[in-house]
Coordinates of C-alpha atoms in Angstrom, one line a residue:
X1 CA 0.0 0.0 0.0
X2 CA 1.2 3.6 -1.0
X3 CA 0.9 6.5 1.6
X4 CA -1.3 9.1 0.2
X5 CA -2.6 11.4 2.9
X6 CA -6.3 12.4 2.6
X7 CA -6.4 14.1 5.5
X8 CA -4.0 16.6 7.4
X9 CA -3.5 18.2 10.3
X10 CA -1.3 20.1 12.6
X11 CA -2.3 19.2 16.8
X12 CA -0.8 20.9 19.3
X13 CA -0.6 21.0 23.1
X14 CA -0.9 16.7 22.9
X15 CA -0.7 15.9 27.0
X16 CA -0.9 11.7 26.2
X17 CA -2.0 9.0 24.5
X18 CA -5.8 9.2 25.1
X19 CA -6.0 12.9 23.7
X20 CA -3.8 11.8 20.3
X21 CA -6.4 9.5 20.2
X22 CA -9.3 11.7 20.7
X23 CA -8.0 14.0 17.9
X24 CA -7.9 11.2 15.5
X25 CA -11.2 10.3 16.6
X26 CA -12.4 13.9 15.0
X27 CA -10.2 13.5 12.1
X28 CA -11.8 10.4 11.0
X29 CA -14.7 10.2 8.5
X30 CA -16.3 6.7 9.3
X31 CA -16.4 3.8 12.3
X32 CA -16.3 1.4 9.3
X33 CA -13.5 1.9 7.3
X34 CA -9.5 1.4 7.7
X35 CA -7.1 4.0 8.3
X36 CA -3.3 4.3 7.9
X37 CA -1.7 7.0 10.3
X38 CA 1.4 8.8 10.2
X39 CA 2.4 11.7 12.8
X40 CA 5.9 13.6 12.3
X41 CA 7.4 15.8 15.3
X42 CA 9.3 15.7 17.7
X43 CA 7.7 14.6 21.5
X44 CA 8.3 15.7 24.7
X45 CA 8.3 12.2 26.0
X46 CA 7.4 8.8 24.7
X47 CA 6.9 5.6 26.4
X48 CA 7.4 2.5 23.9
X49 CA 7.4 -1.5 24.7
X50 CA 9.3 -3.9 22.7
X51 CA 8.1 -7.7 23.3
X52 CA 11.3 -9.6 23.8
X53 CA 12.1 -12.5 21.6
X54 CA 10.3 -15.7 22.5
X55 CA 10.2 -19.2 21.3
X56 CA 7.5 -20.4 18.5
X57 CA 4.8 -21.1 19.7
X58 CA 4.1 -18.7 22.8
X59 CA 0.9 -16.8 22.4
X60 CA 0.7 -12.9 22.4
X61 CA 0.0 -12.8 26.3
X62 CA 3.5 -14.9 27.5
X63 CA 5.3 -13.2 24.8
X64 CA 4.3 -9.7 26.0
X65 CA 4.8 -10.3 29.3
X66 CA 8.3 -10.5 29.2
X67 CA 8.8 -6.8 26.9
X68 CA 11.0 -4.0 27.4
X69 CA 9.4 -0.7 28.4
X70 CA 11.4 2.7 27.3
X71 CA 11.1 6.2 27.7
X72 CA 12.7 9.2 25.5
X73 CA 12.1 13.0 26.1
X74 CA 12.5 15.8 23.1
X75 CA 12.6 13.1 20.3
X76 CA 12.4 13.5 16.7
X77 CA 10.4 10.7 14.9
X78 CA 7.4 9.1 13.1
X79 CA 4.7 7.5 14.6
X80 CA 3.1 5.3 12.0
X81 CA -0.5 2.9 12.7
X82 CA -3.5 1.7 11.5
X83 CA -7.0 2.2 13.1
X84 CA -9.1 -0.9 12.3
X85 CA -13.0 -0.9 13.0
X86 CA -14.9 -3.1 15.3
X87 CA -16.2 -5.2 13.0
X88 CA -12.7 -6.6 12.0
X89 CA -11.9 -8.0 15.5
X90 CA -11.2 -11.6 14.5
X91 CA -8.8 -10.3 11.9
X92 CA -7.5 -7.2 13.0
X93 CA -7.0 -5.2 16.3
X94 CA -9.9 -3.4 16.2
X95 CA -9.2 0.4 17.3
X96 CA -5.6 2.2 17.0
X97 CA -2.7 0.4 17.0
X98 CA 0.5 2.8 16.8
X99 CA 4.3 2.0 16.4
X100 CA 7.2 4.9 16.5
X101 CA 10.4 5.2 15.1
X102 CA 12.9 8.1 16.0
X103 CA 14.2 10.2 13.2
X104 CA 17.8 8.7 13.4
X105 CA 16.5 5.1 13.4
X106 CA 17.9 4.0 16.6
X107 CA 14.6 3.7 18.4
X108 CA 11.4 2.2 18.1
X109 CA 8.4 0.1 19.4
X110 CA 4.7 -0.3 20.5
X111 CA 3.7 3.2 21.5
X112 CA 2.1 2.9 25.5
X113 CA 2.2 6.9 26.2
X114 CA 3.1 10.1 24.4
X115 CA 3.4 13.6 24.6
X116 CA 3.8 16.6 22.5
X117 CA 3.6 20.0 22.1
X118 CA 2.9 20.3 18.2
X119 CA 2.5 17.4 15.7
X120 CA 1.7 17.0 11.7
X121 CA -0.9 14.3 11.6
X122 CA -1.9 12.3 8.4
X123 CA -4.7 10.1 7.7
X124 CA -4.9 7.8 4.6
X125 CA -8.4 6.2 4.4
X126 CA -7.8 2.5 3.0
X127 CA -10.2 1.1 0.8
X128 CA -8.6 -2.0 -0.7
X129 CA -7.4 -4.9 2.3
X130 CA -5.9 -7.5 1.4
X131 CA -5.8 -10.1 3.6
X132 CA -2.9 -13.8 3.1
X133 CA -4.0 -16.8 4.4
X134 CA -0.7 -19.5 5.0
X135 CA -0.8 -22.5 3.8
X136 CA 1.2 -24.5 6.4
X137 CA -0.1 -27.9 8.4
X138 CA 0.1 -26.3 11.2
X139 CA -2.1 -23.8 10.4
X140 CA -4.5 -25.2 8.2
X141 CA -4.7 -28.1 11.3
X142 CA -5.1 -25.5 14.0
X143 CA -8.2 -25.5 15.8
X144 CA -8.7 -21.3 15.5
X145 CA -12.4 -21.0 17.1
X146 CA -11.3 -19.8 20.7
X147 CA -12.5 -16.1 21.3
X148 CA -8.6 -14.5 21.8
X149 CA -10.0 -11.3 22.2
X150 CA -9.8 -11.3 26.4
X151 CA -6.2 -12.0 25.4
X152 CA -5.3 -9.8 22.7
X153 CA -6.9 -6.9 25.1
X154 CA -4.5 -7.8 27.6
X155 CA -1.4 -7.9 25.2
X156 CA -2.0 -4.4 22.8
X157 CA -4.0 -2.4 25.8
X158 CA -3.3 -3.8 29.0
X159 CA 0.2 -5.0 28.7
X160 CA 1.9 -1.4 30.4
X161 CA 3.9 -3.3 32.9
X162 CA 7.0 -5.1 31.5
X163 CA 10.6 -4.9 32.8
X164 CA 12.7 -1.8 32.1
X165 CA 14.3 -1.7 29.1
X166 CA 18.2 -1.7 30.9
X167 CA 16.9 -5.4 32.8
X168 CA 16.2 -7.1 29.2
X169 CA 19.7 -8.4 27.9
X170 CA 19.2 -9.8 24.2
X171 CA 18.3 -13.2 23.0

């Protein structure tokens, strides 16, 4: 998918998370279509998780709980994401879901917290998903009709605890 902004704009005075969120909300057109999001500036403080590597097999909850949390203060970067709506729960996560990556390249993750004093926000409104099914055993054996969405709560929304990012040594 190309990036084509149809929709721009520059928010200041961005105190967290929640009210980035609830100027997308008024940005957005529809509950029922996709979004791409990018948002260029440079934040007063951001607080980012990285999942730590984790054998195959360990579902999203095990694997989160052992991530590394980190926090940055006047950095330059992108924060790129999707917003996905409801009804695409069992193949999406449903709502915002937000990654940054500093200007320099030498820091990223899962976005937890934010703040900012001004930011240039652009929305792409996606009308074409495409969506690749494996074709492995494994998956095409896998029994797939538990409700995961308890679980994937806990992992993308809930998961703010983690161990600092200086007590995570590398796998």
């Amino acid at each position: 998918m190309n990036f084509a902004a149809d929709h721009t704009a520059h928010v200041t005075d961005v105190k967290s998370y929640d009210s980035f969120i609830a100027e997308l909300d008024l940005m957005r057109t529809s509950e029922n279509g996709f979004i791409s999001i990018r948002a260029t500036g440079t934040f007063s403080s951001i607080h980012l998780r990285t999942a730590c590597k984790s054998e195959s097999g360990v579902d999203l909850v095990e694997a989160t709980s052992t991530q590394a949390l980190f926090d940055f203060e006047s950095i330059a970067g992108t924060l790129v994401g999707f917003w996905s709506p409801a009804y695409t729960k069992s193949i999406a996560i449903a709502g915002y879901h937000m990654h940054f990556i500093s200007a320099d390249r030498q820091h990223g993750g899962h976005v937890l917290d934010l703040a900012a004093d001004a930011i240039f926000v652009e929305l792409n409104d996606v009308n074409d998903v495409r969506l690749a099914i494996p074709e492995t055993a494994a998956f095409l054996d896998a029994d797939l009709s538990a409700d995961t969405s308890a679980a994937l709560d806990i992992a993308e929304r809930g998961g703010r605890g983690g161990r600092p990012a200086d007590d995570v040594t590398s796998t």
